[in-house]
PDB file of C-alpha atoms in Angstrom:
ATOM      1  CA  MET U   1      12.137   6.206  -0.052  1.00  0.00           C
ATOM      2  CA  ASN U   2      11.815   9.900   0.851  1.00  0.00           C
ATOM      3  CA  TYR U   3      10.236   8.938   4.184  1.00  0.00           C
ATOM      4  CA  HIS U   4      13.389   6.973   5.124  1.00  0.00           C
ATOM      5  CA  ARG U   5      15.654   9.860   4.125  1.00  0.00           C
ATOM      6  CA  VAL U   6      13.675  12.277   6.281  1.00  0.00           C
ATOM      7  CA  LEU U   7      13.898   9.912   9.259  1.00  0.00           C
ATOM      8  CA  ILE U   8      17.641   9.455   8.780  1.00  0.00           C
ATOM      9  CA  LEU U   9      18.120  13.211   8.462  1.00  0.00           C
ATOM     10  CA  LEU U  10      16.093  13.884  11.640  1.00  0.00           C
ATOM     11  CA  PHE U  11      17.938  11.154  13.540  1.00  0.00           C
ATOM     12  CA  SER U  12      21.299  12.570  12.434  1.00  0.00           C
ATOM     13  CA  PHE U  13      20.274  16.092  13.437  1.00  0.00           C
ATOM     14  CA  PHE U  14      19.185  15.079  16.945  1.00  0.00           C
ATOM     15  CA  THR U  15      22.264  12.888  17.405  1.00  0.00           C
ATOM     16  CA  ALA U  16      24.493  15.826  16.462  1.00  0.00           C
ATOM     17  CA  LEU U  17      22.701  18.044  18.993  1.00  0.00           C
ATOM     18  CA  SER U  18      23.059  15.508  21.784  1.00  0.00           C
ATOM     19  CA  CYS U  19      26.813  15.152  21.115  1.00  0.00           C
ATOM     20  CA  LYS U  20      27.403  18.902  21.171  1.00  0.00           C
ATOM     21  CA  ASP U  21      30.254  19.924  23.494  1.00  0.00           C
ATOM     22  CA  LYS U  22      28.741  21.853  26.391  1.00  0.00           C
ATOM     23  CA  LYS U  23      32.166  22.917  27.719  1.00  0.00           C
ATOM     24  CA  GLY U  24      31.088  22.267  31.296  1.00  0.00           C
ATOM     25  CA  LYS U  25      28.525  25.050  31.505  1.00  0.00           C
ATOM     26  CA  ASP U  26      25.799  22.702  32.692  1.00  0.00           C
ATOM     27  CA  LEU U  27      27.986  20.635  35.006  1.00  0.00           C
ATOM     28  CA  PRO U  28      27.958  21.409  38.735  1.00  0.00           C
ATOM     29  CA  ASP U  29      30.962  23.122  40.303  1.00  0.00           C
ATOM     30  CA  PHE U  30      32.805  20.784  42.681  1.00  0.00           C
ATOM     31  CA  ASN U  31      33.361  23.639  45.142  1.00  0.00           C
ATOM     32  CA  ASP U  32      29.598  24.090  45.699  1.00  0.00           C
ATOM     33  CA  TYR U  33      29.005  20.559  47.035  1.00  0.00           C
ATOM     34  CA  SER U  34      29.726  18.627  50.225  1.00  0.00           C
ATOM     35  CA  PHE U  35      31.245  15.150  50.205  1.00  0.00           C
ATOM     36  CA  ASN U  36      31.820  12.444  52.784  1.00  0.00           C
ATOM     37  CA  THR U  37      32.298   9.371  50.672  1.00  0.00           C
ATOM     38  CA  ASN U  38      34.726   6.723  49.508  1.00  0.00           C
ATOM     39  CA  VAL U  39      36.015   7.152  45.972  1.00  0.00           C
ATOM     40  CA  GLU U  40      36.782   3.798  44.386  1.00  0.00           C
ATOM     41  CA  GLY U  41      38.744   2.944  41.274  1.00  0.00           C
ATOM     42  CA  GLU U  42      42.278   2.985  39.965  1.00  0.00           C
ATOM     43  CA  GLY U  43      44.536   5.774  38.790  1.00  0.00           C
ATOM     44  CA  SER U  44      43.556   9.373  39.502  1.00  0.00           C
ATOM     45  CA  PHE U  45      41.114  12.105  38.490  1.00  0.00           C
ATOM     46  CA  ASN U  46      43.932  14.194  37.015  1.00  0.00           C
ATOM     47  CA  ILE U  47      43.135  13.244  33.431  1.00  0.00           C
ATOM     48  CA  GLY U  48      40.182  15.078  31.961  1.00  0.00           C
ATOM     49  CA  TYR U  49      38.132  18.143  32.643  1.00  0.00           C
ATOM     50  CA  VAL U  50      35.124  16.262  34.037  1.00  0.00           C
ATOM     51  CA  PHE U  51      35.287  13.757  36.908  1.00  0.00           C
ATOM     52  CA  SER U  52      32.680  11.690  38.766  1.00  0.00           C
ATOM     53  CA  ILE U  53      32.003  11.105  42.438  1.00  0.00           C
ATOM     54  CA  ASP U  54      29.122   8.849  43.472  1.00  0.00           C
ATOM     55  CA  LYS U  55      28.044   8.594  39.812  1.00  0.00           C
ATOM     56  CA  LYS U  56      27.579  12.352  39.444  1.00  0.00           C
ATOM     57  CA  SER U  57      29.834  14.479  37.210  1.00  0.00           C
ATOM     58  CA  TYR U  58      31.592  17.645  38.398  1.00  0.00           C
ATOM     59  CA  ILE U  59      34.127  20.187  37.185  1.00  0.00           C
ATOM     60  CA  GLU U  60      36.416  22.546  39.070  1.00  0.00           C
ATOM     61  CA  LYS U  61      35.441  25.942  37.732  1.00  0.00           C
ATOM     62  CA  GLU U  62      37.190  28.430  39.983  1.00  0.00           C
ATOM     63  CA  TYR U  63      39.086  26.611  42.752  1.00  0.00           C
ATOM     64  CA  ASP U  64      41.329  23.602  43.241  1.00  0.00           C
ATOM     65  CA  PHE U  65      42.802  21.973  46.367  1.00  0.00           C
ATOM     66  CA  ILE U  66      46.523  21.414  46.956  1.00  0.00           C
ATOM     67  CA  TYR U  67      48.692  19.755  49.584  1.00  0.00           C
ATOM     68  CA  TYR U  68      52.423  20.135  50.259  1.00  0.00           C
ATOM     69  CA  THR U  69      53.862  16.806  51.341  1.00  0.00           C
ATOM     70  CA  LYS U  70      56.250  16.602  54.291  1.00  0.00           C
ATOM     71  CA  ASP U  71      58.652  14.215  52.557  1.00  0.00           C
ATOM     72  CA  LEU U  72      59.085  11.891  49.591  1.00  0.00           C
ATOM     73  CA  THR U  73      57.644   8.933  51.524  1.00  0.00           C
ATOM     74  CA  GLU U  74      54.386  10.794  52.091  1.00  0.00           C
ATOM     75  CA  ARG U  75      54.316  11.831  48.427  1.00  0.00           C
ATOM     76  CA  LYS U  76      54.794   8.206  47.343  1.00  0.00           C
ATOM     77  CA  LEU U  77      51.866   7.171  49.554  1.00  0.00           C
ATOM     78  CA  LEU U  78      49.594   9.630  47.732  1.00  0.00           C
ATOM     79  CA  ILE U  79      51.073   9.114  44.257  1.00  0.00           C
ATOM     80  CA  PRO U  80      52.774   5.699  44.034  1.00  0.00           C
ATOM     81  CA  GLY U  81      55.724   5.503  41.659  1.00  0.00           C
ATOM     82  CA  VAL U  82      56.485   9.217  41.815  1.00  0.00           C
ATOM     83  CA  LEU U  83      60.156  10.063  41.387  1.00  0.00           C
ATOM     84  CA  VAL U  84      60.102  13.852  41.821  1.00  0.00           C
ATOM     85  CA  ASN U  85      61.023  15.672  44.988  1.00  0.00           C
ATOM     86  CA  ASP U  86      58.511  16.804  47.565  1.00  0.00           C
ATOM     87  CA  GLU U  87      58.752  20.591  47.193  1.00  0.00           C
ATOM     88  CA  PHE U  88      55.910  20.862  44.642  1.00  0.00           C
ATOM     89  CA  PRO U  89      52.249  20.678  45.676  1.00  0.00           C
ATOM     90  CA  ILE U  90      49.962  17.750  44.970  1.00  0.00           C
ATOM     91  CA  TYR U  91      46.536  18.506  43.569  1.00  0.00           C
ATOM     92  CA  TRP U  92      43.801  16.396  45.126  1.00  0.00           C
ATOM     93  CA  ARG U  93      42.892  14.943  41.731  1.00  0.00           C
ATOM     94  CA  GLU U  94      46.433  13.508  41.432  1.00  0.00           C
ATOM     95  CA  VAL U  95      46.004  11.269  44.497  1.00  0.00           C
ATOM     96  CA  ASN U  96      45.871   7.623  43.527  1.00  0.00           C
ATOM     97  CA  LEU U  97      42.468   6.002  44.041  1.00  0.00           C
ATOM     98  CA  PRO U  98      40.893   4.640  46.240  1.00  0.00           C
ATOM     99  CA  PHE U  99      40.509   7.119  49.096  1.00  0.00           C
ATOM    100  CA  LYS U 100      37.878   8.786  51.264  1.00  0.00           C
ATOM    101  CA  ILE U 101      37.032  12.425  50.566  1.00  0.00           C
ATOM    102  CA  ILE U 102      35.499  14.797  53.116  1.00  0.00           C
ATOM    103  CA  LYS U 103      34.578  18.341  52.069  1.00  0.00           C
ATOM    104  CA  ARG U 104      31.946  20.904  52.984  1.00  0.00           C
ATOM    105  CA  ALA U 105      30.378  23.118  50.346  1.00  0.00           C
ATOM    106  CA  ASN U 106      32.476  26.231  49.659  1.00  0.00           C
ATOM    107  CA  SER U 107      35.025  25.170  52.287  1.00  0.00           C
ATOM    108  CA  ASP U 108      38.667  26.273  52.312  1.00  0.00           C
ATOM    109  CA  THR U 109      39.824  22.701  52.954  1.00  0.00           C
ATOM    110  CA  LEU U 110      39.305  19.209  51.632  1.00  0.00           C
ATOM    111  CA  VAL U 111      40.339  16.100  53.573  1.00  0.00           C
ATOM    112  CA  ILE U 112      41.541  12.925  51.908  1.00  0.00           C
ATOM    113  CA  ILE U 113      41.951   9.799  54.008  1.00  0.00           C
ATOM    114  CA  LYS U 114      44.229   7.205  52.466  1.00  0.00           C
ATOM    115  CA  THR U 115      45.462   4.123  54.320  1.00  0.00           C
ATOM    116  CA  ASN U 116      44.082   5.556  57.604  1.00  0.00           C
ATOM    117  CA  LYS U 117      46.143   8.758  57.244  1.00  0.00           C
ATOM    118  CA  GLU U 118      44.498  12.150  56.933  1.00  0.00           C
ATOM    119  CA  PHE U 119      45.735  14.774  54.465  1.00  0.00           C
ATOM    120  CA  ILE U 120      44.319  18.313  54.500  1.00  0.00           C
ATOM    121  CA  PHE U 121      44.293  20.031  51.110  1.00  0.00           C
ATOM    122  CA  LYS U 122      43.967  23.852  50.971  1.00  0.00           C
ATOM    123  CA  ARG U 123      41.756  25.650  48.448  1.00  0.00           C
ATOM    124  CA  VAL U 124      43.514  27.793  45.820  1.00  0.00           C
ATOM    125  CA  LYS U 125      42.241  29.799  42.873  1.00  0.00           C
ATOM    126  CA  ASN U 126      42.658  28.075  39.487  1.00  0.00           C
ATOM    127  CA  ASN U 127      45.167  29.601  37.094  1.00  0.00           C
ATOM    128  CA  ASP U 128      43.132  28.777  33.977  1.00  0.00           C
TER     129      ASP U 128
END
């Protein structure tokens, strides 16, 4: 009986260690990588600290990318169902999937291609 308790205790200990919140320290910074890929799915990346591209997880540690739309029609193309005006920026992670993303490592711009239209997002420092 003691043998089973020891095994259960060891299993619980290692399970607790594997579930420990790493707070993104080990995850790669999105800014440090290049991308030229299609991002499939539904919704947006806006929810959550961690997001995945090509089955690899990333976080935005220091920088984000924003785009100021020209009008409400353009904003609705990027974020369908939006009802707010077009004077506020759109963060790239708010753009409704699917789209193509093109970015060079440590670049000042990120390009999103959605429905054959190109949108150039500018890099800004995170406010966190």
